[in-house]
Coordinates of C-alpha atoms in Angstrom, one line a residue:
X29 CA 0.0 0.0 0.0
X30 CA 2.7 2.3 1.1
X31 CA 4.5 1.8 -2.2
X32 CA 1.6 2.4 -4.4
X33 CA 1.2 5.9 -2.5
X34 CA 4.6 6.8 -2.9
X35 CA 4.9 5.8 -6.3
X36 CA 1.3 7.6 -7.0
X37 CA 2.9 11.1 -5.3
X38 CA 5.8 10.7 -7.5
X39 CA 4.1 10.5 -10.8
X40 CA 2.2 13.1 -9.6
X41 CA 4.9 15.2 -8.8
X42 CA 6.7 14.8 -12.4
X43 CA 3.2 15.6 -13.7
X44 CA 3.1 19.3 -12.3
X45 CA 6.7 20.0 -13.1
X46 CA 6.4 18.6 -16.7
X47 CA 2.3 20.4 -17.4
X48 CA 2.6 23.4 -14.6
X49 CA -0.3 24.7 -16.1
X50 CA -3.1 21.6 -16.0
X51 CA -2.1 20.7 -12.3
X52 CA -2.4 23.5 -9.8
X53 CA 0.1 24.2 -7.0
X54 CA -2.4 21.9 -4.2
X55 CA -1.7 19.2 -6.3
X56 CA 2.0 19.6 -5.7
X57 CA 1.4 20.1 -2.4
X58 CA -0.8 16.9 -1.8
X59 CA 1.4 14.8 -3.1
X60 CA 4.7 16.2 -0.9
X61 CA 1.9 15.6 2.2
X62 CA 1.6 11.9 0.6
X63 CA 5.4 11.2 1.3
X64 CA 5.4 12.8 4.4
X65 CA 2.7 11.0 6.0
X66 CA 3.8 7.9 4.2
X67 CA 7.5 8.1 5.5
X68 CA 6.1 8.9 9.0
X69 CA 4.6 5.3 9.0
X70 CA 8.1 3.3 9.1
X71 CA 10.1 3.2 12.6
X72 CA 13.1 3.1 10.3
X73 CA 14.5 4.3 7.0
X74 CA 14.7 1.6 4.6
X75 CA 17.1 1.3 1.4
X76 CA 14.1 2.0 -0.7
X77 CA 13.0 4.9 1.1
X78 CA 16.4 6.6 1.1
X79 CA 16.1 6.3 -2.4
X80 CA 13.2 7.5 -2.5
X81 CA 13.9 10.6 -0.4
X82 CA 16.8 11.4 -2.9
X83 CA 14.5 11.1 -5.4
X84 CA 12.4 13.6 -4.0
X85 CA 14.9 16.1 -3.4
X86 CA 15.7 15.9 -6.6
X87 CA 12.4 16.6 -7.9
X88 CA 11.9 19.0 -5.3
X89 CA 14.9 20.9 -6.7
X90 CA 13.5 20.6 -10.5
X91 CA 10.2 22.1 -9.5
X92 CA 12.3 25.3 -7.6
X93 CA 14.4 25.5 -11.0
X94 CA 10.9 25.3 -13.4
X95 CA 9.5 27.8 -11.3
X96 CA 12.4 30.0 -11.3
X97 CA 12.9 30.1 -15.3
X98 CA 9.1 30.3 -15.8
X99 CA 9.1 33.4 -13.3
X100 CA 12.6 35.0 -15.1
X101 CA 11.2 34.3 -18.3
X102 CA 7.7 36.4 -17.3
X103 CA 9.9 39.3 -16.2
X104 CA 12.1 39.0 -19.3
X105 CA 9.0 39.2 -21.4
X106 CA 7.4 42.2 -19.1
X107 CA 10.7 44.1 -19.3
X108 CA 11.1 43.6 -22.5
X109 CA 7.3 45.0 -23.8
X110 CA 8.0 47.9 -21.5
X111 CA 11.2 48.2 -23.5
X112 CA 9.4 48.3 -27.1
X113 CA 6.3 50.3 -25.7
X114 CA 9.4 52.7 -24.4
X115 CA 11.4 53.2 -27.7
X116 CA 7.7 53.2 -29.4
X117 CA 6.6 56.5 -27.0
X118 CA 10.3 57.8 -27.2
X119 CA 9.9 57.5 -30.7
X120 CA 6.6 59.0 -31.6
X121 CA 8.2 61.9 -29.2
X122 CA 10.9 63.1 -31.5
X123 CA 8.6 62.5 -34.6
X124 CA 6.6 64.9 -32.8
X125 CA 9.4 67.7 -32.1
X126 CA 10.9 66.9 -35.8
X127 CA 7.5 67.8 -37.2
X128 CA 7.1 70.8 -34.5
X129 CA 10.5 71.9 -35.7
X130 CA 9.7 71.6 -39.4
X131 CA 6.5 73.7 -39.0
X132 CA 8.8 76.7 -37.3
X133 CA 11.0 76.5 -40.4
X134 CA 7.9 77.1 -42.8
X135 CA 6.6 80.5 -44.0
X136 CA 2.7 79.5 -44.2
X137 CA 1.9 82.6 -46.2
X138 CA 3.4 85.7 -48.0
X139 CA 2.2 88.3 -45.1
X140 CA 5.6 88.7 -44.2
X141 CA 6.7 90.3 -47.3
X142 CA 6.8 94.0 -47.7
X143 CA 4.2 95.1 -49.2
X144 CA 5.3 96.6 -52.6
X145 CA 6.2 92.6 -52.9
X146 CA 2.7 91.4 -51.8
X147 CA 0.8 93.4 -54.2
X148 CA 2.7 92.7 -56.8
X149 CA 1.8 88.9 -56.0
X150 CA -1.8 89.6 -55.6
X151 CA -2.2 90.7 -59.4
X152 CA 0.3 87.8 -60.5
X153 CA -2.7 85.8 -58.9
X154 CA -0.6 84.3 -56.2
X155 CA -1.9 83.9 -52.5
X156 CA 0.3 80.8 -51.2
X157 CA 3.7 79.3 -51.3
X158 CA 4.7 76.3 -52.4
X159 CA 6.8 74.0 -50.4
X160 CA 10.4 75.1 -51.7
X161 CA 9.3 78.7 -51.6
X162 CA 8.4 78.3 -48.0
X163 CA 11.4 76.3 -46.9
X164 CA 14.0 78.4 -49.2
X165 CA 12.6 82.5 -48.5
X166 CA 13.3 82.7 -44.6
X167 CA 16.5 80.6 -45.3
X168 CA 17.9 83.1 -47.9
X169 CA 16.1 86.3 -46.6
X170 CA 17.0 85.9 -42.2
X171 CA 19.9 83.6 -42.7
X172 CA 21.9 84.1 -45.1
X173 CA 25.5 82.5 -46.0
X174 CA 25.5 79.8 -49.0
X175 CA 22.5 78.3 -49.7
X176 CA 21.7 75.4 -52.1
X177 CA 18.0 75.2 -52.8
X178 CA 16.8 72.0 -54.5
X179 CA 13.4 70.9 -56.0
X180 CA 11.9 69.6 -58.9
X181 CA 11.3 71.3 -61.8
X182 CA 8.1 73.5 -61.8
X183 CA 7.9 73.2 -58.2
X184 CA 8.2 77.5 -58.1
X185 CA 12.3 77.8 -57.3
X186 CA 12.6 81.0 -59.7
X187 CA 10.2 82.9 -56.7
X188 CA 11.8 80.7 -54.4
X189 CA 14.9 83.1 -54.8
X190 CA 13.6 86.1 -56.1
X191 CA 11.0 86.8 -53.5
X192 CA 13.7 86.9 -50.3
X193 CA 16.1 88.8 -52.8
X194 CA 13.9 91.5 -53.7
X195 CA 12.2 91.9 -50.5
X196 CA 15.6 92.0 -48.7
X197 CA 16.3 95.0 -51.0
X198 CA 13.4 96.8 -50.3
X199 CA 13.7 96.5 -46.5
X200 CA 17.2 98.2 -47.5
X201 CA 15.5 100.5 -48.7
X202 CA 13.1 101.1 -46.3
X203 CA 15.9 101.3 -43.5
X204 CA 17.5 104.0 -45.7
X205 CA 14.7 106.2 -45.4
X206 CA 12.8 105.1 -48.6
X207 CA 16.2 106.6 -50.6
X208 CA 16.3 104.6 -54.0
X209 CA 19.8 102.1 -53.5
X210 CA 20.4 101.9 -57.2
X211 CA 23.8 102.4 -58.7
X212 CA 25.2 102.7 -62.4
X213 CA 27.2 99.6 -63.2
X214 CA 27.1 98.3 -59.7
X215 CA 24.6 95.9 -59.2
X216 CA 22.7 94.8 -55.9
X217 CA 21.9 91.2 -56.9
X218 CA 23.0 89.2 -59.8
X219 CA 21.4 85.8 -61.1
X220 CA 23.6 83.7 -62.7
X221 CA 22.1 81.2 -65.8
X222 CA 23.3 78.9 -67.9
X223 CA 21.2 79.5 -71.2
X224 CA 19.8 82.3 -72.5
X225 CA 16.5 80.9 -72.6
X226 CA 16.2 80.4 -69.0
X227 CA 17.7 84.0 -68.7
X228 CA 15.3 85.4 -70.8
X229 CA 12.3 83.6 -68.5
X230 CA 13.9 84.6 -65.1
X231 CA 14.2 88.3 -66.6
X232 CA 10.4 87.9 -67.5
X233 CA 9.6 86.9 -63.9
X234 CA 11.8 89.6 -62.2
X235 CA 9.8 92.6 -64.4
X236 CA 6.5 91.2 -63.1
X237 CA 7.7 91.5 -59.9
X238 CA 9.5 94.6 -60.4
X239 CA 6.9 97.1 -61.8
X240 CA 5.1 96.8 -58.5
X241 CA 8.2 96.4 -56.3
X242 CA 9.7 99.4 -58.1
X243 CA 13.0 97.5 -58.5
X244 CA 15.4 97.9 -61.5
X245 CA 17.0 95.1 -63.7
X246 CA 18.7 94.5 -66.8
X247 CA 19.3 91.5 -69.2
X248 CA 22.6 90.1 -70.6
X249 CA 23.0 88.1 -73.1
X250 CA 25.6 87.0 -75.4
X251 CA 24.7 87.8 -79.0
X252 CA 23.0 90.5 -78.1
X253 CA 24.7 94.0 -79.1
X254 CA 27.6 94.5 -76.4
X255 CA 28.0 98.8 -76.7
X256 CA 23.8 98.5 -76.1
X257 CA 23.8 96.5 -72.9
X258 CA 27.2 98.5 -71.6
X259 CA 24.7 101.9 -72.4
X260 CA 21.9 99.8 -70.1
X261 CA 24.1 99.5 -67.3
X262 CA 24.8 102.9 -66.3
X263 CA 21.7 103.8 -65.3
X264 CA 21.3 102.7 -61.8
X265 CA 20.5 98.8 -61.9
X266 CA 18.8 96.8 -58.6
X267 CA 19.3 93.6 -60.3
X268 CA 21.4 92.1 -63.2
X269 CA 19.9 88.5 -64.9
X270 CA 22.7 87.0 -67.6
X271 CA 24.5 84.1 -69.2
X272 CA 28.4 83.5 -67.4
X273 CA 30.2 84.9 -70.8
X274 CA 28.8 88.3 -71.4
X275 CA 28.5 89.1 -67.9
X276 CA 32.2 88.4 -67.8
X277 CA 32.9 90.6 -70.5
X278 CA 31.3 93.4 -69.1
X279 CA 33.6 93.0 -65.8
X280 CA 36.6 92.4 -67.7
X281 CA 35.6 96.0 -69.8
X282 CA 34.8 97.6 -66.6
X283 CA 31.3 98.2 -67.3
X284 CA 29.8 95.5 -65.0
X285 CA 31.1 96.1 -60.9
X286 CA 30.1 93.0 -58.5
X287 CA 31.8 93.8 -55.3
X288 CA 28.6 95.5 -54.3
X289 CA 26.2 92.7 -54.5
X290 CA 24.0 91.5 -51.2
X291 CA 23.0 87.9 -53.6
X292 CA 24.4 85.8 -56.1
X293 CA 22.3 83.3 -57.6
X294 CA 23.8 80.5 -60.0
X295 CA 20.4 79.0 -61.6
X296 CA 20.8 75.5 -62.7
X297 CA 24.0 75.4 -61.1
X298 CA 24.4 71.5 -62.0
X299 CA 24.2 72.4 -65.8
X300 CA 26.6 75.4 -65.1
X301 CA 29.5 73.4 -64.1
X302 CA 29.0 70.9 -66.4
X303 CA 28.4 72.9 -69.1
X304 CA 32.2 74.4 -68.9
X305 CA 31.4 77.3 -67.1
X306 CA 32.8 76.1 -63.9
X307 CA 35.9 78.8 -64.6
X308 CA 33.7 82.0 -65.6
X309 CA 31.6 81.2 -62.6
X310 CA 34.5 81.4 -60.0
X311 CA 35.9 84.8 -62.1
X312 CA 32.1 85.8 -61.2
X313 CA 32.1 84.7 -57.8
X314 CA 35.5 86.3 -56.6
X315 CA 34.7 90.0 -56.1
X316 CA 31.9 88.8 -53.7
X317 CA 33.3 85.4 -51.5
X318 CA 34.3 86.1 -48.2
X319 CA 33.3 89.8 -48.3
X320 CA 31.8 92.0 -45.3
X321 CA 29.7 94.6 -46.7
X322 CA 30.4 97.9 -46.5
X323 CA 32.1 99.3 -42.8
X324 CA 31.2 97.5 -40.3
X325 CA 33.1 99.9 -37.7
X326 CA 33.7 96.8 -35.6
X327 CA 30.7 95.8 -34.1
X328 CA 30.2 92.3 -35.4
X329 CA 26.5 92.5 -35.6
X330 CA 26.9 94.0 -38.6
X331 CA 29.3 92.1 -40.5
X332 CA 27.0 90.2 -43.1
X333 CA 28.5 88.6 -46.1
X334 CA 27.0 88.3 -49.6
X335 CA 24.6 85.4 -49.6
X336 CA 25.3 83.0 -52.8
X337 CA 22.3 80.6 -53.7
X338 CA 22.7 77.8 -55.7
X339 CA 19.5 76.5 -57.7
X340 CA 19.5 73.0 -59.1
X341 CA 16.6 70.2 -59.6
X342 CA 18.7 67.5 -59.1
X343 CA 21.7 67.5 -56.2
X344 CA 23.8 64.9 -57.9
X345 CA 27.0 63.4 -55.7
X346 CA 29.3 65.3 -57.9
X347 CA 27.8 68.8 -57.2
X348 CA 27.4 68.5 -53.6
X349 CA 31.4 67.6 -53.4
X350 CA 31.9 70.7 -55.8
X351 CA 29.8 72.8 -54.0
X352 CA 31.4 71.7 -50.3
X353 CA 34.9 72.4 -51.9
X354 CA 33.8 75.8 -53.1
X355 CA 31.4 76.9 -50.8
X356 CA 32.0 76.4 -46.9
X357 CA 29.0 76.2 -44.5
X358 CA 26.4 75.4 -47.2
X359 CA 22.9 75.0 -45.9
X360 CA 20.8 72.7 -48.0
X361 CA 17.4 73.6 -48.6
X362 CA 15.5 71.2 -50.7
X363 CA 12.2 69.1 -50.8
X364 CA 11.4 65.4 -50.7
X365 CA 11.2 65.4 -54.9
X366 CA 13.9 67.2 -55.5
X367 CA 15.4 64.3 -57.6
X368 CA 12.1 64.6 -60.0
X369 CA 10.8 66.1 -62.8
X370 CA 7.1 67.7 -63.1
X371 CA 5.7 65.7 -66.4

């Protein structure tokens, strides 16, 4: 009888240690009580029953050690979801503050233009900016330095530039009393192009802007009569739109002056270096790098260099190494399609 209960308690044992989770802890516990009770009926310990006993340490240890690794592996799993549901709140955090950050960056309208520039936007029939124009005006207008604006084409990077440019300007002008800036031969902002097509169109888009903003600007071009554009540019001149040849020309003849301008832009500055114009765009470049304009009688606050945009659709490898080498401290400005073209 005695070794039927003790082999009964044993299997039973092994049972809750082998399926914890169909035999509750009583069971475990009933059948320890079984050996107990059982061993308390012999006067004296018997070879089988010290075998037995070892057996039951035994399986009392394996049942501490099964408890043990299923109680490390719950806090494992715990500590490990409170890990992921961590990182996931840490996470959406940041994405949060990225997005906040972004939104500061943003101009959400044109209200912070000066007027002349925002009526002469109402009659172009344009309320809103797009999403290069709002990322690149407060980055070339407040910051200034090298900037590299990139989007794709038809995306609105002419206004991108022009906008700051010829509001920046007019807030000159505004500081000086409302006194007209203009000088013969001597420039204020100079856009840079690589065709004469394009010239021609960012010309075009300039005088829209211009007959309400009251700005001045020429065009030149090569093939164009040289003695007729040198006769354009001594009247006083705001801003100068040409092709990297003539407008070399006329610096070399001493009828073009850049050392004055507050903005370069090189348009299509990918196609300008690759084009072979790398060398007339660095002869145009020169009077302006690293220049402080006008007396700054020491206080640093007024030191402000001439800010040099670059304009490209694409931001291939090669132009980004060119335009680290050239340029120190570039800021990149560009959207999320700037490697693609509108259809």
């Amino acid at each position: 009888m005695r070794s039927l209960l003790l082999r009964r308690s044993e299997l039973l044992l092994r049972a809750t240690i082998v399926s914890p989770q169909r035999l509750n802890a009583s069971s475990a516990v009933r059948a320890i009580l079984i050996m107990a009770s059982t061993n308390g009926v012999t006067t004296a310990p018997s070879s089988s029953s010290s075998r037995f006993n070892t057996r039951h340490q035994q399986t009392a240890t394996m049942m501490r050690r099964a408890a043990a690794t299923r109680t490390n592996s719950r806090f494992r799993r715990h500590r490990r979801h409170g890990s992921v549901r961590r990182a996931a709140t840490s996470a959406a955090a940041s994405s949060t503050s990225s997005a906040e950050d972004k939104e500061e960056q943003l101009m959400a309208s044109f209200d912070d233009l000066s007027s002349d520039v925002r009526t002469a936007l109402e009659n172009l029939n344009l309320h809103s900016p797009t999403e290069i124009q709002s990322l690149a005006i407060p980055s070339i207008r407040d910051k200034g330095g090298n900037v590299c604006i990139a989007s794709h084409t038809g995306s609105g990077k002419t206004l991108a530039y022009l906008l700051p440019i010829i509001d920046a300007l007019k807030r000159e002008e505004i500081e000086a009393d409302g006194d007209r800036l203009a000088k013969s031969r001597r420039p204020r902002a100079l856009i840079v192009s690589p065709t004469r097509e394009l010239a021609e169109q960012i010309f075009a888009v300039t005088k829209s802007l211009s007959h309400y903003a009251k700005v001045s600007s020429r065009l030149i071009l090569g093939g164009r009569p040289f003695a007729l554009q040198r006769q354009n540019l001594e009247a006083p001149v705001d801003v100068v739109v040409g092709t990297p040849g003539r407008l070399v020309k006329h610096c070399e003849e001493k009828s073009l002056f850049l050392g004055g301008c507050k903005f370069v832009v090189l348009d299509e500055a990918d196609t300008l270096y690759e084009a072979g114009f790398g060398e007339d765009v660095e002869r145009l470049l020169r009077p302006v790098k690293n220049r402080n304009r006008g007396d700054d009688g020491g206080d640093e606050s007024k030191k402000k260099s001439t800010t040099i945009v670059l304009v490209s659709a694409t931001m291939p490898d090669r132009l980004k190494k060119l335009i680290d080498t050239s340029l120190p401290d570039v800021q990149y400005v560009k959207t999320q399609t700037s490697h693609k073209s509108a259809p």
